[in-house]
Short mmCIF file of C-alpha atoms in Angstrom, two decimals:
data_model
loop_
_atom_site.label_atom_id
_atom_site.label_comp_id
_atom_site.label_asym_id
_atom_site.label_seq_id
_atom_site.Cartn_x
_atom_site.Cartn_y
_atom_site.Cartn_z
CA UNK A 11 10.27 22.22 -31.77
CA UNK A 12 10.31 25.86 -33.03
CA UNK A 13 13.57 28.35 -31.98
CA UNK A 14 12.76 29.39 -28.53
CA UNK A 15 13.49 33.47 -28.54
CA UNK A 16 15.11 35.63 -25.40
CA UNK A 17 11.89 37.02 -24.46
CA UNK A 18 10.10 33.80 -24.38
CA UNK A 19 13.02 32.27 -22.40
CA UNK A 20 13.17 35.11 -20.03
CA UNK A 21 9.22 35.13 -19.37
CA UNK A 22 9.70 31.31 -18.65
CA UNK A 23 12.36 32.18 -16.18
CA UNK A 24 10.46 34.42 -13.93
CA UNK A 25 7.34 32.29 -14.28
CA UNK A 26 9.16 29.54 -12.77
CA UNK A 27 11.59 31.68 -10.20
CA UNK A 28 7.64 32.69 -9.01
CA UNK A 29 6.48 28.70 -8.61
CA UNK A 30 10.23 28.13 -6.28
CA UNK A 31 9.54 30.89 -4.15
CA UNK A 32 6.12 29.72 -3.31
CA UNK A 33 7.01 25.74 -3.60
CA UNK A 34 10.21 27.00 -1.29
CA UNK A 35 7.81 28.74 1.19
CA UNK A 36 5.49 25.92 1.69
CA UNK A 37 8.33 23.21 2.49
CA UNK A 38 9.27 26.03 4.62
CA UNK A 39 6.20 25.79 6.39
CA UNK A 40 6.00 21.87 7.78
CA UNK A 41 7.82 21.84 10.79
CA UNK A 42 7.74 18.17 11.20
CA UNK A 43 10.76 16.25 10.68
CA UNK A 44 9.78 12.63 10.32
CA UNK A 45 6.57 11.01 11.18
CA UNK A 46 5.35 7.13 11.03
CA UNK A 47 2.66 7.38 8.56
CA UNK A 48 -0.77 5.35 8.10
CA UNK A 49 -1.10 4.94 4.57
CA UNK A 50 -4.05 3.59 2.51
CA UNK A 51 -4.24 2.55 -0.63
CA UNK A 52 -7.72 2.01 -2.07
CA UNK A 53 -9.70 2.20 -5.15
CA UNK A 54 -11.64 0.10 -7.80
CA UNK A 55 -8.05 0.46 -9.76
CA UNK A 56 -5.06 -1.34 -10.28
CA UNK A 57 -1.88 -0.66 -8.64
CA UNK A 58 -2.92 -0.34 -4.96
CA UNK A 59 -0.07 -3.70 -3.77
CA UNK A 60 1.77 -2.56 -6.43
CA UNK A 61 2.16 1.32 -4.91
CA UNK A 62 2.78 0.01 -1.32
CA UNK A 63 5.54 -2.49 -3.04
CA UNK A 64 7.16 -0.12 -4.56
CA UNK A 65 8.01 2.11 -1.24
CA UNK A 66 8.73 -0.81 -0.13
CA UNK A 67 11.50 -1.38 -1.99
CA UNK A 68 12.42 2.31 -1.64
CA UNK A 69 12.73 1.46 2.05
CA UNK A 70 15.00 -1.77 1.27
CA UNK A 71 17.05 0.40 -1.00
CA UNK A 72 18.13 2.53 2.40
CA UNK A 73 18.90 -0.58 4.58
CA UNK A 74 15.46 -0.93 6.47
CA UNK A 75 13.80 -3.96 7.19
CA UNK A 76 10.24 -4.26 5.97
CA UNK A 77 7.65 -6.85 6.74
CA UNK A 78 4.53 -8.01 4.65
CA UNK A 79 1.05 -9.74 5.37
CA UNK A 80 -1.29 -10.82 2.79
CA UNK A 81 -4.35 -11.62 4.28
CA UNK A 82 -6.43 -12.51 0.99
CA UNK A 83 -3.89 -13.63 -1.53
CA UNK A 84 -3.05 -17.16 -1.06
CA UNK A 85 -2.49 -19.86 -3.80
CA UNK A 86 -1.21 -17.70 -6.62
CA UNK A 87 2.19 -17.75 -7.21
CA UNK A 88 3.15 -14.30 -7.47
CA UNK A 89 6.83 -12.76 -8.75
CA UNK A 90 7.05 -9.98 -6.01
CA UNK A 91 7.27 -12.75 -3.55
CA UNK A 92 10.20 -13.74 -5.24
CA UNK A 93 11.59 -10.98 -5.98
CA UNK A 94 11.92 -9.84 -2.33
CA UNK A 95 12.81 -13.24 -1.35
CA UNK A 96 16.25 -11.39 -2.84
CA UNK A 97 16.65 -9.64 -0.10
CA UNK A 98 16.50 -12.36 2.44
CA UNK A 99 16.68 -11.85 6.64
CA UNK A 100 15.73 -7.88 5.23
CA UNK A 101 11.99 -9.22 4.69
CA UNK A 102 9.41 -10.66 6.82
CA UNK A 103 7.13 -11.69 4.02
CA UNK A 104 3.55 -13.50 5.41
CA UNK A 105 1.00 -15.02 3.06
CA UNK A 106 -2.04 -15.74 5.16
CA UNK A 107 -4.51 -16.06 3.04
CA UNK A 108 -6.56 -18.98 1.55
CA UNK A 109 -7.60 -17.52 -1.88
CA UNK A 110 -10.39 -14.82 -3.15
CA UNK A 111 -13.52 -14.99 -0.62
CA UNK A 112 -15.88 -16.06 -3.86
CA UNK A 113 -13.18 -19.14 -4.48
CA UNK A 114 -13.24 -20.19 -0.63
CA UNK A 115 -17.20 -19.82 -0.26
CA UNK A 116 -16.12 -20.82 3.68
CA UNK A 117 -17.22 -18.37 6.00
CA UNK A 118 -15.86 -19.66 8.85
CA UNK A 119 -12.35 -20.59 7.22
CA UNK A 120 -11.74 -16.69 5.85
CA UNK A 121 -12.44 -15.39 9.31
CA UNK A 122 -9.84 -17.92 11.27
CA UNK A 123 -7.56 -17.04 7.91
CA UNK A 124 -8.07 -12.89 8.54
CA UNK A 125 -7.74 -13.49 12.17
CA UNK A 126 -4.71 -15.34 12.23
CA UNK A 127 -3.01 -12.98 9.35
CA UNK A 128 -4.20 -10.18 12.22
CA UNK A 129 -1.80 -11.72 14.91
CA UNK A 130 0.73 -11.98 11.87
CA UNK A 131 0.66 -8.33 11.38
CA UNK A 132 0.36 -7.08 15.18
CA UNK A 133 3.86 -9.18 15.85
CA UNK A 134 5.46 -7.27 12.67
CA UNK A 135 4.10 -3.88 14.11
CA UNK A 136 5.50 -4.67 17.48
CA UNK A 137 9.33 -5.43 15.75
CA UNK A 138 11.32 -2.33 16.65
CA UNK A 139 13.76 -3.90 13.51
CA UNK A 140 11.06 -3.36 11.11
CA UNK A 141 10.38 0.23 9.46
CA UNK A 142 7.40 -0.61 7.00
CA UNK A 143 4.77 -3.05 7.12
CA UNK A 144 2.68 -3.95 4.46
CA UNK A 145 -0.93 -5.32 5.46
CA UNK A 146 -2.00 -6.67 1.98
CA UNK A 147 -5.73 -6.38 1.08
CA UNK A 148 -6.78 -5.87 5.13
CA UNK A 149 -9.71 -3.87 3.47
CA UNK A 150 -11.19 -6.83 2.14
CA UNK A 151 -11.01 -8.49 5.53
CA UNK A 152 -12.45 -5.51 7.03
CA UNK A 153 -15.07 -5.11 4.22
CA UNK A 154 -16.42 -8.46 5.06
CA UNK A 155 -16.43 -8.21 9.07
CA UNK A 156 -13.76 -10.87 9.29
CA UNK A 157 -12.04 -8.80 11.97
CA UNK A 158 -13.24 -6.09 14.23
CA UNK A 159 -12.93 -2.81 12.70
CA UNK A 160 -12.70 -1.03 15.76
CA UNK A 161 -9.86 -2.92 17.40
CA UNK A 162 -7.79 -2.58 13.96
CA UNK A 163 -7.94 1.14 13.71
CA UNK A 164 -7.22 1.41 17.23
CA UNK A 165 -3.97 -0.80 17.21
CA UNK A 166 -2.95 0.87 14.04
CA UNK A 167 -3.79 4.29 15.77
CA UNK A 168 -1.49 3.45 18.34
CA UNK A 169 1.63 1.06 16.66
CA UNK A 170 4.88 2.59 17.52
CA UNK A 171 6.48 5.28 17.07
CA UNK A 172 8.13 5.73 13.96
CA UNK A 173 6.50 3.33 12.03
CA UNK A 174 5.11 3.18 8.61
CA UNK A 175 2.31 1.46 7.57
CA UNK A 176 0.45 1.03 4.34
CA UNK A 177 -3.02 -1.04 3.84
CA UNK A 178 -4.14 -2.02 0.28
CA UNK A 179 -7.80 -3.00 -0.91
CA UNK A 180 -10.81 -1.87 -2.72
CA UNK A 181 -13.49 -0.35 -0.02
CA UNK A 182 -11.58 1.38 2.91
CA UNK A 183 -13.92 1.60 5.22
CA UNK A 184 -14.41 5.60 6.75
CA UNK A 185 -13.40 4.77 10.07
CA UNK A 186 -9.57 3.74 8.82
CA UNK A 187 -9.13 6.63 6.04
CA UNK A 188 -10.11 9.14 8.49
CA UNK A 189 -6.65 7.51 10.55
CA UNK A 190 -5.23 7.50 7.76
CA UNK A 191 -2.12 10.14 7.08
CA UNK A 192 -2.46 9.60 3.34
CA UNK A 193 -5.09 7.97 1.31
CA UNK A 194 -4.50 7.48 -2.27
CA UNK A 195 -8.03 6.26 -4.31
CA UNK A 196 -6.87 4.50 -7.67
CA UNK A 197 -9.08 5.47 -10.63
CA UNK A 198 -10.44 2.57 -12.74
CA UNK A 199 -10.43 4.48 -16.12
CA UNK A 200 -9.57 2.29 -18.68
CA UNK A 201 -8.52 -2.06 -18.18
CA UNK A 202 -7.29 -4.05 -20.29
CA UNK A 203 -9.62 -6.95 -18.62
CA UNK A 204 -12.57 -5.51 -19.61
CA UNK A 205 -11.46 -6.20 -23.39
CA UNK A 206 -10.99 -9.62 -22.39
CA UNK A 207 -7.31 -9.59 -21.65
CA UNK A 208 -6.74 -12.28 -19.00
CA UNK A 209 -4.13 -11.84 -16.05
CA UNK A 210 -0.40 -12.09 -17.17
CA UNK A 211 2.74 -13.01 -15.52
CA UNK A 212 4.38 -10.10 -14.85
CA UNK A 213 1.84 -7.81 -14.67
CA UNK A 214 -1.26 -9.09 -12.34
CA UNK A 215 1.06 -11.66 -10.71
#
């Protein structure tokens, strides 16, 4: 890296003393405190269980109690489960699930599955103990009309005060990212799948 000379140094000090002031004034500007947030994660990318995971740790890490709902996932054996198994009374952790729809081919079985999962997820909401709950690949059960879309977004509309939600899955439908408070689409740019990596310990699971 080249000698960096007083003039250079000083533009770079008033360039960034510019970017505070506005960065300061639009903090400045949200007047609310603390709000229970919808969040969706979505996308044809990876990373969408492992985003929500990893706030919900950050939640763990200040004390809070955090519950989880998988409503696709089923028979793999995965290492977040054991990982927050670490944690103990701290996490409500639900696999509902039965497997990928393609591996069940059961119509009938993935709705009872969703359903049930559903019921999971609306006792969780309802714990005033819990601060964050995780509703694991609900877009795929809402993709495929296994529950009514309506009735989600309206319980999720109205879940208690104060608490935070985040959904995972490709396909949000419309109807939940407009509820949504913040919707993060993951990009599928590059995967190492496509070059005929399989999934890895660690990594997918």
């Amino acid at each position: 890296m080249s000698e960096i000379d007083t003039a250079e140094a000083e533009r770079h000090k008033v360039k960034m003393a510019k970017r505070k002031a506005v960065q300061d004034a639009e903090v400045a500007g949200k007047t609310v405190a603390e709000k229970g947030l919808l969040i969706v994660n979505t996308g044809p990318g990876k990373g969408k269980t492992t985003a929500a995971f990893g706030l919900a740790l950050r939640m763990l890490g200040y004390g809070k109690r955090v519950g989880v709902v998988q409503f696709i996932k089923g028979k793999w054996h995965t290492g977040e489960k054991d990982a927050f198994a670490a944690f103990g009374d701290h996490v409500a952790w639900h696999t509902m699930g039965e497997g990928f729809t393609w591996e069940t081919q059961d119509l009938k079985r993935d709705i009872a599955a969703a359903q049930a999962a559903w019921e999971k997820a609306l006792d969780l909401m309802a714990d005033p103990t819990i601060s964050l709950v995780v509703l694991d690949e609900l877009n795929i059960a809402l993709r495929y009309d296994y529950l009514d879309l309506e009735k989600v977004v309206a319980a999720l509309r109205g879940r208690r005060e104060g608490l935070h939600v985040v959904v995972t899955g490709r396909n949000a439908k419309p109807a939940l990212v407009e509820a949504a408070d913040l919707v993060t689409e993951m990009g599928a740019t590059k995967h190492h799948f496509a070059a005929g990596v399989k999934a890895q310990q660690g990594i997918e699971f």
